[in-house]
Structure formats: C-alpha cells, structure tokens
mmCIF file of C-alpha atoms in Angstrom:
data_model
loop_
_atom_site.group_PDB
_atom_site.id
_atom_site.type_symbol
_atom_site.label_atom_id
_atom_site.label_comp_id
_atom_site.label_asym_id
_atom_site.label_seq_id
_atom_site.Cartn_x
_atom_site.Cartn_y
_atom_site.Cartn_z
ATOM 1 C CA MET A 1431 99.498 99.164 96.506
ATOM 2 C CA MET A 1432 98.196 96.952 93.518
ATOM 3 C CA ASN A 1433 98.107 93.544 94.782
ATOM 4 C CA LYS A 1434 97.667 91.990 91.802
ATOM 5 C CA SER A 1435 99.374 91.044 88.355
ATOM 6 C CA TYR A 1436 97.446 90.355 85.064
ATOM 7 C CA THR A 1437 98.601 89.121 81.653
ATOM 8 C CA LYS A 1438 97.562 90.399 78.579
ATOM 9 C CA SER A 1439 95.819 88.020 78.050
ATOM 10 C CA GLU A 1440 93.348 89.128 80.409
ATOM 11 C CA LYS A 1441 91.799 91.668 78.817
ATOM 12 C CA ARG A 1442 88.705 93.752 80.258
ATOM 13 C CA ASN A 1443 86.545 95.975 78.961
ATOM 14 C CA CYS A 1444 83.053 97.354 80.055
ATOM 15 C CA ASN A 1445 80.732 95.036 78.138
ATOM 16 C CA GLY A 1446 82.754 91.550 78.988
ATOM 17 C CA VAL A 1447 85.327 89.718 81.163
ATOM 18 C CA ARG A 1448 87.838 87.979 79.211
ATOM 19 C CA GLY A 1449 90.010 85.398 81.044
ATOM 20 C CA SER A 1450 89.945 83.935 84.161
ATOM 21 C CA GLY A 1451 89.884 85.270 88.041
ATOM 22 C CA PHE A 1452 86.310 87.150 88.112
ATOM 23 C CA VAL A 1453 83.915 84.935 89.551
ATOM 24 C CA GLN A 1454 87.221 83.183 91.807
ATOM 25 C CA GLY A 1455 87.971 84.993 94.481
ATOM 26 C CA ASN A 1456 85.148 87.331 94.300
ATOM 27 C CA ALA A 1457 83.981 87.272 97.712
ATOM 28 C CA ALA A 1458 87.633 88.277 98.805
ATOM 29 C CA LEU A 1459 87.481 91.206 96.535
ATOM 30 C CA LEU A 1460 84.313 92.488 97.920
ATOM 31 C CA LYS A 1461 85.899 92.287 101.604
ATOM 32 C CA ASP A 1462 88.399 94.337 100.042
ATOM 33 C CA ALA A 1463 86.860 96.907 98.490
ATOM 34 C CA THR A 1464 85.027 97.282 101.723
ATOM 35 C CA LYS A 1465 87.538 97.842 103.534
ATOM 36 C CA VAL A 1466 88.830 100.779 101.323
ATOM 37 C CA LEU A 1467 85.026 101.555 101.432
ATOM 38 C CA ALA A 1468 85.815 102.157 105.258
ATOM 39 C CA GLN A 1469 89.061 104.228 104.837
ATOM 40 C CA THR A 1470 86.983 106.547 102.370
ATOM 41 C CA SER A 1471 83.505 107.541 103.086
ATOM 42 C CA ARG A 1472 81.757 106.884 106.182
ATOM 43 C CA THR A 1473 78.266 107.651 104.923
ATOM 44 C CA PHE A 1474 78.493 105.457 102.009
ATOM 45 C CA ILE A 1475 79.731 102.510 104.141
ATOM 46 C CA ILE A 1476 76.521 101.832 106.545
ATOM 47 C CA PRO A 1477 73.963 101.925 103.847
ATOM 48 C CA ILE A 1478 75.437 99.888 101.469
ATOM 49 C CA SER A 1479 76.799 97.595 103.420
ATOM 50 C CA HIS A 1480 72.481 96.900 104.075
ATOM 51 C CA LEU A 1481 71.906 96.249 100.312
ATOM 52 C CA GLY A 1482 71.568 92.853 99.046
ATOM 53 C CA PRO A 1483 73.797 90.284 97.092
ATOM 54 C CA GLY A 1484 74.773 91.742 93.536
ATOM 55 C CA LEU A 1485 73.272 95.493 94.007
ATOM 56 C CA ARG A 1486 75.722 95.866 96.824
ATOM 57 C CA GLU A 1487 78.973 94.776 94.682
ATOM 58 C CA ALA A 1488 77.615 96.841 91.897
ATOM 59 C CA VAL A 1489 76.880 100.013 94.205
ATOM 60 C CA THR A 1490 80.379 98.994 95.882
ATOM 61 C CA ALA A 1491 82.464 99.234 92.736
ATOM 62 C CA GLY A 1492 80.639 102.449 91.240
ATOM 63 C CA TYR A 1493 81.173 103.954 94.630
ATOM 64 C CA LEU A 1494 85.051 103.356 94.735
ATOM 65 C CA SER A 1495 85.581 103.462 90.659
ATOM 66 C CA MET A 1496 83.930 107.355 90.820
ATOM 67 C CA ARG A 1497 86.251 108.107 94.611
ATOM 68 C CA ALA A 1498 89.233 106.723 92.629
ATOM 69 C CA ILE A 1499 89.364 109.905 90.059
ATOM 70 C CA ASP A 1500 88.105 111.965 93.250
ATOM 71 C CA GLU A 1501 90.907 111.512 94.937
ATOM 72 C CA ILE A 1502 93.210 113.032 91.338
ATOM 73 C CA GLU A 1503 91.063 115.428 91.196
ATOM 74 C CA ASP A 1504 91.591 116.711 94.906
ATOM 75 C CA HIS A 1505 94.431 116.060 95.155
ATOM 76 C CA GLU A 1506 97.075 118.438 97.235
ATOM 77 C CA THR A 1507 100.015 117.982 95.772
ATOM 78 C CA LEU A 1508 99.469 116.742 92.479
ATOM 79 C CA PRO A 1509 100.213 119.149 89.970
ATOM 80 C CA LYS A 1510 97.073 120.199 87.720
ATOM 81 C CA GLU A 1511 98.959 119.196 84.483
ATOM 82 C CA ASP A 1512 99.539 115.776 85.769
ATOM 83 C CA LYS A 1513 95.649 115.642 87.077
ATOM 84 C CA ILE A 1514 94.292 116.695 83.785
ATOM 85 C CA SER A 1515 96.257 113.995 81.667
ATOM 86 C CA LEU A 1516 95.539 111.491 84.153
ATOM 87 C CA LEU A 1517 91.767 112.241 84.081
ATOM 88 C CA GLN A 1518 91.620 112.496 80.302
ATOM 89 C CA SER A 1519 93.417 108.910 79.918
ATOM 90 C CA ILE A 1520 91.127 107.105 82.394
ATOM 91 C CA SER A 1521 88.255 108.557 80.661
ATOM 92 C CA ILE A 1522 89.923 107.767 77.121
ATOM 93 C CA LEU A 1523 90.553 104.317 78.729
ATOM 94 C CA LEU A 1524 86.846 103.656 80.273
ATOM 95 C CA ASN A 1525 85.497 104.186 76.744
ATOM 96 C CA GLN A 1526 87.498 101.256 75.302
ATOM 97 C CA THR A 1527 88.854 98.165 75.430
ATOM 98 C CA TYR A 1528 91.676 98.619 78.197
ATOM 99 C CA THR A 1529 94.062 95.749 79.714
ATOM 100 C CA GLU A 1530 95.715 95.635 83.422
ATOM 101 C CA GLU A 1531 98.505 96.802 81.932
ATOM 102 C CA ASP A 1532 97.281 100.203 80.293
ATOM 103 C CA PHE A 1533 96.258 101.260 84.106
ATOM 104 C CA THR A 1534 99.650 100.095 85.534
ATOM 105 C CA SER A 1535 101.504 101.878 82.663
ATOM 106 C CA LEU A 1536 99.204 104.851 83.125
ATOM 107 C CA PHE A 1537 99.604 105.015 86.987
ATOM 108 C CA ALA A 1538 103.303 103.942 87.270
ATOM 109 C CA PRO A 1539 104.750 107.312 87.637
ATOM 110 C CA TYR A 1540 102.459 108.629 90.685
ATOM 111 C CA VAL A 1541 102.637 105.321 92.928
ATOM 112 C CA LYS A 1542 103.956 107.325 95.921
ATOM 113 C CA GLU A 1543 101.457 109.926 95.408
ATOM 114 C CA LEU A 1544 97.818 108.397 94.383
ATOM 115 C CA PRO A 1545 96.057 106.621 97.234
ATOM 116 C CA GLU A 1546 94.637 102.854 96.961
ATOM 117 C CA VAL A 1547 91.612 103.564 96.161
ATOM 118 C CA SER A 1548 92.900 105.508 92.855
ATOM 119 C CA LEU A 1549 95.448 103.036 92.317
ATOM 120 C CA ARG A 1550 93.438 99.683 92.243
ATOM 121 C CA MET A 1551 90.625 101.130 90.195
ATOM 122 C CA THR A 1552 90.751 98.003 88.044
ATOM 123 C CA ASP A 1553 89.831 95.823 90.927
ATOM 124 C CA TRP A 1554 86.526 97.905 91.467
ATOM 125 C CA ILE A 1555 85.608 97.266 87.918
ATOM 126 C CA LYS A 1556 86.901 93.406 88.186
ATOM 127 C CA LEU A 1557 84.222 93.650 91.212
ATOM 128 C CA ALA A 1558 80.664 94.739 89.482
ATOM 129 C CA PRO A 1559 78.381 92.133 88.298
ATOM 130 C CA GLN A 1560 78.596 91.836 84.685
ATOM 131 C CA GLN A 1561 75.405 93.773 83.781
ATOM 132 C CA THR A 1562 76.389 96.771 85.379
ATOM 133 C CA LYS A 1563 79.619 96.853 84.302
ATOM 134 C CA GLU A 1564 79.379 99.095 80.902
ATOM 135 C CA LEU A 1565 77.384 101.116 82.503
ATOM 136 C CA ILE A 1566 79.639 102.107 85.564
ATOM 137 C CA CYS A 1567 82.818 102.814 83.375
ATOM 138 C CA ARG A 1568 80.280 104.995 81.026
ATOM 139 C CA TYR A 1569 79.643 107.086 83.971
ATOM 140 C CA THR A 1570 82.932 107.131 85.273
ATOM 141 C CA ALA A 1571 84.517 107.872 82.384
ATOM 142 C CA THR A 1572 81.981 111.004 81.311
ATOM 143 C CA MET A 1573 83.110 112.286 84.986
ATOM 144 C CA ALA A 1574 86.490 112.207 84.573
ATOM 145 C CA HIS A 1575 86.209 114.253 81.268
ATOM 146 C CA GLY A 1576 83.911 116.615 82.924
ATOM 147 C CA MET A 1577 87.011 116.879 85.987
ATOM 148 C CA ALA A 1578 89.470 117.195 83.400
ATOM 149 C CA GLU A 1579 87.898 119.698 82.140
ATOM 150 C CA TRP A 1580 87.151 121.639 84.639
ATOM 151 C CA ALA A 1581 90.760 121.341 86.033
ATOM 152 C CA ILE A 1582 91.554 123.536 82.569
ATOM 153 C CA LYS A 1583 89.710 125.952 83.654
ATOM 154 C CA ASN A 1584 91.418 125.952 86.921
ATOM 155 C CA TRP A 1585 88.255 125.475 88.682
ATOM 156 C CA ASN A 1586 87.063 128.836 88.269
ATOM 157 C CA ILE A 1587 83.383 129.092 89.136
ATOM 158 C CA GLN A 1588 81.871 132.490 87.841
ATOM 159 C CA ASN A 1589 77.915 132.099 88.422
ATOM 160 C CA LYS A 1590 75.057 129.587 89.252
ATOM 161 C CA GLU A 1591 75.536 127.857 85.927
ATOM 162 C CA ASP A 1592 79.874 127.030 86.387
ATOM 163 C CA LEU A 1593 78.637 125.972 89.845
ATOM 164 C CA ASP A 1594 75.456 123.514 88.169
ATOM 165 C CA ASP A 1595 77.977 121.921 85.687
ATOM 166 C CA TYR A 1596 81.011 121.178 88.063
ATOM 167 C CA THR A 1597 79.240 119.697 90.665
ATOM 168 C CA TYR A 1598 77.142 118.297 87.775
ATOM 169 C CA TYR A 1599 80.077 116.112 86.667
ATOM 170 C CA VAL A 1600 81.278 115.249 90.241
ATOM 171 C CA ALA A 1601 78.080 114.925 92.016
ATOM 172 C CA GLY A 1602 74.967 114.432 89.749
ATOM 173 C CA LEU A 1603 76.600 111.852 87.770
ATOM 174 C CA VAL A 1604 77.018 109.675 90.884
ATOM 175 C CA GLY A 1605 72.971 110.454 91.134
ATOM 176 C CA ILE A 1606 72.265 108.872 87.764
ATOM 177 C CA MET A 1607 74.586 106.247 87.836
ATOM 178 C CA LEU A 1608 72.531 104.945 90.981
ATOM 179 C CA SER A 1609 68.933 105.362 89.199
ATOM 180 C CA ASP A 1610 70.110 103.385 86.789
ATOM 181 C CA LEU A 1611 70.884 100.690 89.322
ATOM 182 C CA TRP A 1612 68.377 100.998 91.448
ATOM 183 C CA THR A 1613 65.809 100.257 87.693
ATOM 184 C CA LEU A 1614 68.022 97.266 87.390
ATOM 185 C CA TYR A 1615 67.707 95.718 90.457
ATOM 186 C CA GLY A 1616 63.664 95.992 90.580
ATOM 187 C CA GLU A 1617 63.291 99.564 91.665
ATOM 188 C CA ASN A 1618 60.478 100.777 89.210
ATOM 189 C CA ASP A 1619 59.283 103.766 90.136
ATOM 190 C CA VAL A 1620 62.516 106.247 89.828
ATOM 191 C CA ASN A 1621 62.870 109.577 88.714
ATOM 192 C CA LYS A 1622 65.606 109.851 86.595
ATOM 193 C CA ASP A 1623 65.190 113.945 86.427
ATOM 194 C CA GLN A 1624 65.288 114.241 90.264
ATOM 195 C CA SER A 1625 68.517 112.131 90.869
ATOM 196 C CA VAL A 1626 71.004 114.527 89.412
ATOM 197 C CA ALA A 1627 69.690 116.538 92.655
ATOM 198 C CA PHE A 1628 70.617 113.681 94.721
ATOM 199 C CA GLY A 1629 73.665 113.958 94.429
ATOM 200 C CA ARG A 1630 74.340 118.003 93.686
ATOM 201 C CA GLY A 1631 72.620 118.371 97.272
ATOM 202 C CA LEU A 1632 75.476 116.066 99.129
ATOM 203 C CA GLN A 1633 78.134 117.825 96.981
ATOM 204 C CA LEU A 1634 77.395 121.333 97.909
ATOM 205 C CA VAL A 1635 76.711 120.558 101.404
ATOM 206 C CA ASN A 1636 80.197 118.640 101.379
ATOM 207 C CA ILE A 1637 81.513 122.384 99.701
ATOM 208 C CA ILE A 1638 79.995 124.386 102.380
ATOM 209 C CA SER A 1639 81.580 122.093 104.773
ATOM 210 C CA ASN A 1640 85.247 121.902 103.129
ATOM 211 C CA ARG A 1641 85.479 125.627 101.924
ATOM 212 C CA SER A 1642 88.044 126.569 104.528
ATOM 213 C CA GLU A 1643 90.239 123.801 103.461
ATOM 214 C CA ASP A 1644 89.351 124.415 99.594
ATOM 215 C CA SER A 1645 90.833 127.897 100.096
ATOM 216 C CA GLU A 1646 93.603 126.937 101.392
ATOM 217 C CA ARG A 1647 94.887 124.851 98.420
ATOM 218 C CA GLY A 1648 93.438 127.924 95.982
ATOM 219 C CA VAL A 1649 89.760 126.562 95.239
ATOM 220 C CA ASN A 1650 86.876 128.360 95.582
ATOM 221 C CA PHE A 1651 83.251 126.068 94.446
ATOM 222 C CA HIS A 1652 81.285 129.592 95.931
ATOM 223 C CA PRO A 1653 79.896 131.783 92.817
ATOM 224 C CA PRO A 1654 81.490 135.834 93.385
ATOM 225 C CA GLY A 1655 79.128 137.376 95.303
ATOM 226 C CA TRP A 1656 77.055 134.685 97.179
ATOM 227 C CA SER A 1657 76.822 134.808 100.705
ATOM 228 C CA PHE A 1658 77.086 131.805 103.245
ATOM 229 C CA GLU A 1659 72.560 132.276 103.507
ATOM 230 C CA GLU A 1660 71.882 132.176 99.636
ATOM 231 C CA MET A 1661 74.828 128.909 99.255
ATOM 232 C CA LEU A 1662 72.646 127.240 102.183
ATOM 233 C CA ASP A 1663 69.838 128.372 100.614
ATOM 234 C CA TYR A 1664 70.275 126.206 97.282
ATOM 235 C CA ALA A 1665 72.148 123.364 99.264
ATOM 236 C CA ARG A 1666 67.992 122.958 101.353
ATOM 237 C CA GLN A 1667 66.761 123.100 97.492
ATOM 238 C CA ASN A 1668 68.407 120.462 95.942
ATOM 239 C CA LEU A 1669 67.650 118.364 99.105
ATOM 240 C CA LYS A 1670 64.425 118.571 99.189
ATOM 241 C CA ILE A 1671 64.210 117.549 95.604
ATOM 242 C CA ALA A 1672 66.147 114.767 96.890
ATOM 243 C CA GLU A 1673 63.914 113.803 99.265
ATOM 244 C CA SER A 1674 61.132 113.314 96.896
ATOM 245 C CA TYR A 1675 63.167 111.575 95.041
ATOM 246 C CA THR A 1676 63.987 109.270 97.436
ATOM 247 C CA SER A 1677 60.420 109.388 99.056
ATOM 248 C CA ARG A 1678 59.107 107.235 95.505
ATOM 249 C CA ILE A 1679 61.520 104.396 96.349
ATOM 250 C CA GLN A 1680 59.495 101.162 97.433
ATOM 251 C CA LEU A 1681 62.067 99.055 97.733
ATOM 252 C CA ASP A 1682 63.206 99.555 101.804
ATOM 253 C CA PRO A 1683 67.638 98.607 100.747
ATOM 254 C CA ILE A 1684 67.586 101.535 98.194
ATOM 255 C CA TYR A 1685 65.079 103.298 100.193
ATOM 256 C CA ASN A 1686 67.522 103.292 103.572
ATOM 257 C CA PHE A 1687 70.383 103.836 100.565
ATOM 258 C CA CYS A 1688 69.259 107.235 99.707
ATOM 259 C CA LYS A 1689 67.836 108.238 102.691
ATOM 260 C CA ILE A 1690 70.588 107.934 105.132
ATOM 261 C CA PRO A 1691 73.115 110.631 102.833
ATOM 262 C CA LEU A 1692 70.494 113.133 102.756
ATOM 263 C CA ALA A 1693 69.669 113.038 106.726
ATOM 264 C CA LEU A 1694 73.298 113.224 107.152
ATOM 265 C CA ALA A 1695 73.118 116.192 105.075
ATOM 266 C CA THR A 1696 70.645 117.734 106.772
ATOM 267 C CA GLY A 1697 71.690 117.424 110.055
ATOM 268 C CA THR A 1698 75.558 118.538 108.618
ATOM 269 C CA LEU A 1699 73.553 122.156 106.948
ATOM 270 C CA ASP A 1700 71.963 121.945 111.069
ATOM 271 C CA ALA A 1701 75.099 121.688 112.725
ATOM 272 C CA ILE A 1702 77.009 123.823 110.436
ATOM 273 C CA VAL A 1703 73.990 127.148 111.154
ATOM 274 C CA SER A 1704 74.544 126.163 115.317
ATOM 275 C CA GLY A 1705 78.479 127.021 114.845
ATOM 276 C CA LYS A 1706 79.820 123.357 114.434
ATOM 277 C CA SER A 1707 82.352 121.676 111.999
ATOM 278 C CA LYS A 1708 80.750 118.635 111.930
ATOM 279 C CA LEU A 1709 78.381 116.003 112.986
ATOM 280 C CA ASN A 1710 79.743 113.973 116.032
ATOM 281 C CA ARG A 1711 79.532 110.040 116.239
ATOM 282 C CA ILE A 1712 76.838 109.846 118.772
ATOM 283 C CA SER A 1713 74.281 112.708 116.364
ATOM 284 C CA VAL A 1714 75.422 110.090 113.331
ATOM 285 C CA LEU A 1715 74.127 107.324 114.677
ATOM 286 C CA LYS A 1716 70.988 108.764 115.925
ATOM 287 C CA ILE A 1717 70.319 110.308 112.593
ATOM 288 C CA VAL A 1718 71.140 106.706 110.957
ATOM 289 C CA SER A 1719 68.489 105.178 113.351
ATOM 290 C CA GLY A 1720 65.853 107.946 112.562
ATOM 291 C CA ALA A 1721 66.254 107.730 108.754
ATOM 292 C CA VAL A 1722 65.679 103.969 107.901
ATOM 293 C CA ARG A 1723 62.314 102.434 107.341
#
C-alpha cells in the first residue's frame, strides 16, 4: 500500500526535512490524505475540510498519524505482543531522526495485516507544514508509548484513575495537540487544561457506543461496578467541559471544527439513550447544520 519509495539520503525527522520532494506533490498528497481521512472518520472529515490552508494540512497530518497507531492498538487479529512491539518502536522512531526505510522495515512483516492509514504514516508527517512537524511527532510518540503501556496491562481498567489515564493517552493528547495547533495558527484564547476533556469526552462516547464490539474482543473499558448511567454521566461531564473549551474560541473555522464533533457526540448519546445504536445520515446533517456559526 505504500506507493512511494525513498532513499536514505532523503532523511527526515520532526524538526526538519532533508532532500527534495516535500513541497513538490504536496497538493496531491493532501488529496490522497483526504481520501484516507474520509475512509477513517465520519466525524472529522467535515470540519477538517473547512479549515484554511496550512492548518488543514496540519490537522489532517496530526489526525492521520494518530489514527495510524490507533488502528494498530485496536487491530482485531494482531497479537498483543506485536502491537506492543510496533507501538514502542514507532514511539522511539518519532522521537529521533528516522528514514523512510526505518518505517518500511518496521511494517514489512505486517503489510497484509495493517491498513493503509498505518502503513503510510510517514506520508502523513510529510504533509504537515514544517512548523508543526515537531509537535505532531512528539504527541504521536507519546500516544504510541501510552498505548503500548496499556497493551502490556491488557487494557485492564480497574477504576476511574485507570480510565482517565487510558483516555488521556488515546484521546486527551489529541485535544492537547490541537490546542497547540490552534495557537500556532492565530487562536489566542485556548484553555489547554480543558482540551483533555475535549478528547476524553469524545472517546468516552466511543467507549459507550462500542462496548459490545470491545467485549467481543475481550476488552472492557468500563470500570468494574460502573453502571451505564455512571458512564453516561461521566461522558456528559467531560463534554460539558469541552463545550466550555470550545465556547472560548474566536476563529470560526476552529470553533466549527470543535463544535461539530461535540454536537455529534451529544447527539449519539441521546440516540443511545433512546434505544438507537447510532445516528442516521439525516440526523448527522441536521446536527452539523445547527452546530456551525
């Protein structure tokens, strides 16, 4: 699935790009990334498409990089030991100067198992504007490390503290990364402390929505003894904080980016409470239309 090959002379790291080829074909890479984004996220494809030049590439690159490792953690058939090894190796590579061949070699035994979004991880980092590469790599590396640690623990959630720690690594870091990007692109009123709740709230909705599927693969992210109502309340608490985080944002494209997934998350919880498994397309369009300003 990796449709490009590179030599060792085209060495890249998060702080710089050596060799030619980053600027050339960037529009084509964005088009390609948008296609993969549409395949992996119904929630974020809409608000990302409305972001301005530079920020759109940065958020697309950040989202797909994190989605790349998320697909490894959530893989249905990949052995846990392989997940741990891959995630730890990715974290190490992203924290140092790496080559395309480093990732090609790492993924070589898994080209038939891993999806395109994972196998093309270095393409997504190439898409990122120069000033955003370091933070995207840093947060993705931290996420990969945290995911590996939780895989070692066999995703054994025992209490609220465990749930908070797990959701921090798999989703809270997304909120923090986005806050850094918002600031970098001109948003002056970002409450970074609340950004963790933005990611965590969305993740808790996913946990509630996907409980049966997670159970089938032997994973339960609900702390022992927590009822459905307790999990629902905790998700709503975080979404309320996320709403406060979003309400401070002045720039409309960034506000809409945050508001749309929050509105969809709230709508999903309401649908689940009413006995539905998910939102239908008409409901999604209605919610999106009512969320933007």
